[in-house]
PDB file of C-alpha atoms in Angstrom:
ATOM      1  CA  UNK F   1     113.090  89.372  30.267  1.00  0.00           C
ATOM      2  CA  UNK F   2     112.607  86.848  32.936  1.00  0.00           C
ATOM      3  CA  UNK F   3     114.782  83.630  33.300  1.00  0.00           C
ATOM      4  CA  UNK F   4     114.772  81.060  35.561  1.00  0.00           C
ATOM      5  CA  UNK F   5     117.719  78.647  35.814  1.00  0.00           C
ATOM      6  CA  UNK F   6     118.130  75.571  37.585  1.00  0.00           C
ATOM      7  CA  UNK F   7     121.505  75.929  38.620  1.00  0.00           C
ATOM      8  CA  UNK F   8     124.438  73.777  39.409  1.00  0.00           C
ATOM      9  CA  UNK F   9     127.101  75.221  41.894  1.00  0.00           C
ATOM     10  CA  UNK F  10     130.518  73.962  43.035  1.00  0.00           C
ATOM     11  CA  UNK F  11     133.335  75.431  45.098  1.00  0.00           C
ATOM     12  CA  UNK F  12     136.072  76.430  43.443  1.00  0.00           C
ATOM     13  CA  UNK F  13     139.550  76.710  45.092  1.00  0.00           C
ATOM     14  CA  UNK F  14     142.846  78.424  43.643  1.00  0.00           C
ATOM     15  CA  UNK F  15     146.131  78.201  44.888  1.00  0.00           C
ATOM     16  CA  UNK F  16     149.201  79.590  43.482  1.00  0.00           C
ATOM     17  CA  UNK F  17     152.629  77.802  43.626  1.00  0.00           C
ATOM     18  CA  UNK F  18     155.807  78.255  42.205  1.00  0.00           C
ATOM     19  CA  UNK F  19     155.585  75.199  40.073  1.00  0.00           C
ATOM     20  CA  UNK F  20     153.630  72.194  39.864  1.00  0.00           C
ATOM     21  CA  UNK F  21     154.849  69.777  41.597  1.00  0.00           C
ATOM     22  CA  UNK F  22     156.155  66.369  39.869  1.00  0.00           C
ATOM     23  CA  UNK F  23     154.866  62.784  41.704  1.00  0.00           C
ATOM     24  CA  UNK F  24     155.737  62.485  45.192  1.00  0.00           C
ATOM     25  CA  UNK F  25     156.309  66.327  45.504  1.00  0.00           C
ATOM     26  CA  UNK F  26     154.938  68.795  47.843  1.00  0.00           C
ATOM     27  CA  UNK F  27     154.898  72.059  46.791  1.00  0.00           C
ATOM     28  CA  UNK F  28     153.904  75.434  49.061  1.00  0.00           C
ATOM     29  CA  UNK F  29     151.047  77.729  48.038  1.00  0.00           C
ATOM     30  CA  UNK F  30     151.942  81.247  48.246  1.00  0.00           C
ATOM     31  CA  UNK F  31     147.888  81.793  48.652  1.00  0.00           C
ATOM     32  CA  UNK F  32     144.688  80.623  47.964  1.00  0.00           C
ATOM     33  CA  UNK F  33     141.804  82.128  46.517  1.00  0.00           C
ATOM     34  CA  UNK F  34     137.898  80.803  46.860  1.00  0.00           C
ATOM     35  CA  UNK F  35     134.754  81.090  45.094  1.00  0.00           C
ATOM     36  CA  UNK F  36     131.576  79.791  43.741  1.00  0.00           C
ATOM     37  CA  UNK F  37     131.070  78.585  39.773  1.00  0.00           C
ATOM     38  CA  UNK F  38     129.424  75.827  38.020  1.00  0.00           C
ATOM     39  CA  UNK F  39     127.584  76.149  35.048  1.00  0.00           C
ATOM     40  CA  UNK F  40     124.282  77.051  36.114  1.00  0.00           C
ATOM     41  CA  UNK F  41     125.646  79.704  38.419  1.00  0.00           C
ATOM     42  CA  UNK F  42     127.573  81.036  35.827  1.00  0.00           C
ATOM     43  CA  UNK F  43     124.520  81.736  33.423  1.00  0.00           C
ATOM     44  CA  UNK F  44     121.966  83.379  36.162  1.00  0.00           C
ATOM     45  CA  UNK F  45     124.687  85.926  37.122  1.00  0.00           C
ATOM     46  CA  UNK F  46     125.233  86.369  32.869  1.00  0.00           C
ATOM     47  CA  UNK F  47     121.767  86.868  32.526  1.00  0.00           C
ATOM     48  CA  UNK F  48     121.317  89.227  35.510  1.00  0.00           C
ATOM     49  CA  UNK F  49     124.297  91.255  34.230  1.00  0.00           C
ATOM     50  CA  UNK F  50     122.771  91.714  31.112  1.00  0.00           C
ATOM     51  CA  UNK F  51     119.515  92.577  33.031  1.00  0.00           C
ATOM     52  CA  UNK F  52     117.152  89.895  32.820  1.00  0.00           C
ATOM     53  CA  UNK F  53     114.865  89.242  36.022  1.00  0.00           C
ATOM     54  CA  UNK F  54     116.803  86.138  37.444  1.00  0.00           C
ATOM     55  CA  UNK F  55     114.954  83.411  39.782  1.00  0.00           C
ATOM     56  CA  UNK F  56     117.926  80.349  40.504  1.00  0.00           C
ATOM     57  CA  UNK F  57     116.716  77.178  41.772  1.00  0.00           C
ATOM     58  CA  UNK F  58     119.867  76.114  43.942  1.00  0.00           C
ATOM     59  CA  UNK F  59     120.755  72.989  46.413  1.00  0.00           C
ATOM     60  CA  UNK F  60     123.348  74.251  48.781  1.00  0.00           C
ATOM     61  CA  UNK F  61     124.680  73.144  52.398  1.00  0.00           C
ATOM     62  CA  UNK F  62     124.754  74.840  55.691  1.00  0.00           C
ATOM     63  CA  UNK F  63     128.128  76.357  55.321  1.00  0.00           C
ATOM     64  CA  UNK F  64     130.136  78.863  54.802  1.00  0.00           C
ATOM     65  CA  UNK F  65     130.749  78.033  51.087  1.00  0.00           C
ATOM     66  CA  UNK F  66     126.260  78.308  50.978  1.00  0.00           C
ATOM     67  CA  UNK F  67     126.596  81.098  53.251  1.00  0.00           C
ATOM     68  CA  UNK F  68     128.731  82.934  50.464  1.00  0.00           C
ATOM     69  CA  UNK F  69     126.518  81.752  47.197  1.00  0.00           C
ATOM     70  CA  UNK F  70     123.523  83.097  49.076  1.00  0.00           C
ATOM     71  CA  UNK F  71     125.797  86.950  49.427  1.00  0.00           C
ATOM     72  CA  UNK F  72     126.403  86.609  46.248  1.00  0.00           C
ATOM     73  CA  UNK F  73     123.749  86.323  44.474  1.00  0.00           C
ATOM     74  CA  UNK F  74     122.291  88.921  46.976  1.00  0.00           C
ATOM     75  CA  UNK F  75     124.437  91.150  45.620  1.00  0.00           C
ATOM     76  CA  UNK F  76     123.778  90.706  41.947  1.00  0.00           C
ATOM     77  CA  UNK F  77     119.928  91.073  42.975  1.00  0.00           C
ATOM     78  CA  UNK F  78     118.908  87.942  42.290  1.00  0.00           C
ATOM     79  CA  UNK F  79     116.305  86.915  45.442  1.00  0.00           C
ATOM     80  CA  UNK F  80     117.068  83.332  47.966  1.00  0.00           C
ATOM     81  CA  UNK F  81     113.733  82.469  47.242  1.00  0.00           C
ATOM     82  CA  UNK F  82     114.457  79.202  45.685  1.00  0.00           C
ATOM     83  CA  UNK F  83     117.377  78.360  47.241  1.00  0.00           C
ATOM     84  CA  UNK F  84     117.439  75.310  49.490  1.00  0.00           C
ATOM     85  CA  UNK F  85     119.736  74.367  52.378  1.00  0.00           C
ATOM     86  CA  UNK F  86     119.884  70.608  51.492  1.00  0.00           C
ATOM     87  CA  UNK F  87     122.584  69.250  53.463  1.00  0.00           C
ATOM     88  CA  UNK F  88     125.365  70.278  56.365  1.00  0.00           C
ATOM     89  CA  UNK F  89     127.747  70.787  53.451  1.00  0.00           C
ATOM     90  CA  UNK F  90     127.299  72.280  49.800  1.00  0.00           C
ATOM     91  CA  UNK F  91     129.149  69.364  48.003  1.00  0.00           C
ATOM     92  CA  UNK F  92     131.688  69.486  45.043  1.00  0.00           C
ATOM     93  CA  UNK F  93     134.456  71.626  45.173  1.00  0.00           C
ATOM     94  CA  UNK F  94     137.356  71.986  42.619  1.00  0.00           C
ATOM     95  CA  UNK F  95     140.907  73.327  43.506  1.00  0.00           C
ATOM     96  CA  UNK F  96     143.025  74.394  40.688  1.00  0.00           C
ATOM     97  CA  UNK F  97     146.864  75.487  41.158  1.00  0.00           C
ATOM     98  CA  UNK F  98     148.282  78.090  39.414  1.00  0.00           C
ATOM     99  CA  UNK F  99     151.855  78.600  38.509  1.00  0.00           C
ATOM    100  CA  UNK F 100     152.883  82.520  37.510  1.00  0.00           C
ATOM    101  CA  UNK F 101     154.097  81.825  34.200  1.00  0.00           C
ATOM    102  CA  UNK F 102     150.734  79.664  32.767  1.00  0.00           C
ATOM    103  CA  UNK F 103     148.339  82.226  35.615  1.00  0.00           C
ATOM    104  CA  UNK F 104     148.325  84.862  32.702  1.00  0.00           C
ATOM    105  CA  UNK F 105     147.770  82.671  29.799  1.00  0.00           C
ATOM    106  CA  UNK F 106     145.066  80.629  31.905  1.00  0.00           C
ATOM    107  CA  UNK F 107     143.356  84.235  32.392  1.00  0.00           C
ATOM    108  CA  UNK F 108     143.862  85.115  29.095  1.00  0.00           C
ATOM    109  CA  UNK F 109     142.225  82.593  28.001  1.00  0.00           C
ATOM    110  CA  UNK F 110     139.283  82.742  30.527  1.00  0.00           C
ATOM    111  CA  UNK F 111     138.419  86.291  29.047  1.00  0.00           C
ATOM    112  CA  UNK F 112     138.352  84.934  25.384  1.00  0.00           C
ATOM    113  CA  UNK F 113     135.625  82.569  25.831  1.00  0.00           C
ATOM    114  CA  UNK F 114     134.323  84.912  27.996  1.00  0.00           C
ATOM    115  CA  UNK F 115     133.914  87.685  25.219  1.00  0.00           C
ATOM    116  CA  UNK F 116     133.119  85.031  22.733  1.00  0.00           C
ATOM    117  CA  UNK F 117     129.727  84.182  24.207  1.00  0.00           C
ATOM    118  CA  UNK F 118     128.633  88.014  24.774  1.00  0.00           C
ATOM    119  CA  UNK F 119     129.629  88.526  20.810  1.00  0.00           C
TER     120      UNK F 119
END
């Protein structure tokens, strides 16, 4: 099966703190944790892990955030060949905290859906 996906991407950033913090606050990250997602990116590497021939149309920057989308998708085998270096910088990125008590439920969670599309 062949697919070809025109493909979305955004920058997703993690950090993990101790709790969130109420208005005003500042609260420490213990660490951070980066990666690419979006919708579009999300189905190509589905469809490549269930073995379909995967082509991505992509808009990405000169960075290191499009220097990473470009390894991955590398390594899942699916080929640069329509991705295009658009701008200096690859646009939208997301940051999400996570607190240790709601981290498991939030992965939890993640791996329900998750399994509920590949049933």
């Amino acid at each position: 099966m062949q697919v070809f996906v025109a493909a979305n991407v955004l920058q997703v950033t993690c950090a993990s703190v101790p709790q969130l913090p109420r208005p005003g606050e500042i609260v420490l990250a213990s660490g951070t944790h980066s990666e690419a997602g979006g919708k579009g990116l999300n189905v190509a590497l589905g469809c490549r892990r269930l073995g379909a021939e995967v082509r991505a149309l992509l808009g990405i920057g000169r960075d290191t955030p499009g220097d990473g989308l470009v390894a991955l998708l590398r390594a899942h085998g699916i080929p640069g060949t329509h991705v295009h270096r658009l701008a200096e910088t690859s646009g939208i990125e997301e940051f999400v905290s996570m607190v240790p008590a709601k981290q498991q439920q939030y992965l939890n969670r993640i791996m329900q859906v998750h399994l509920a599309v590949l049933e």
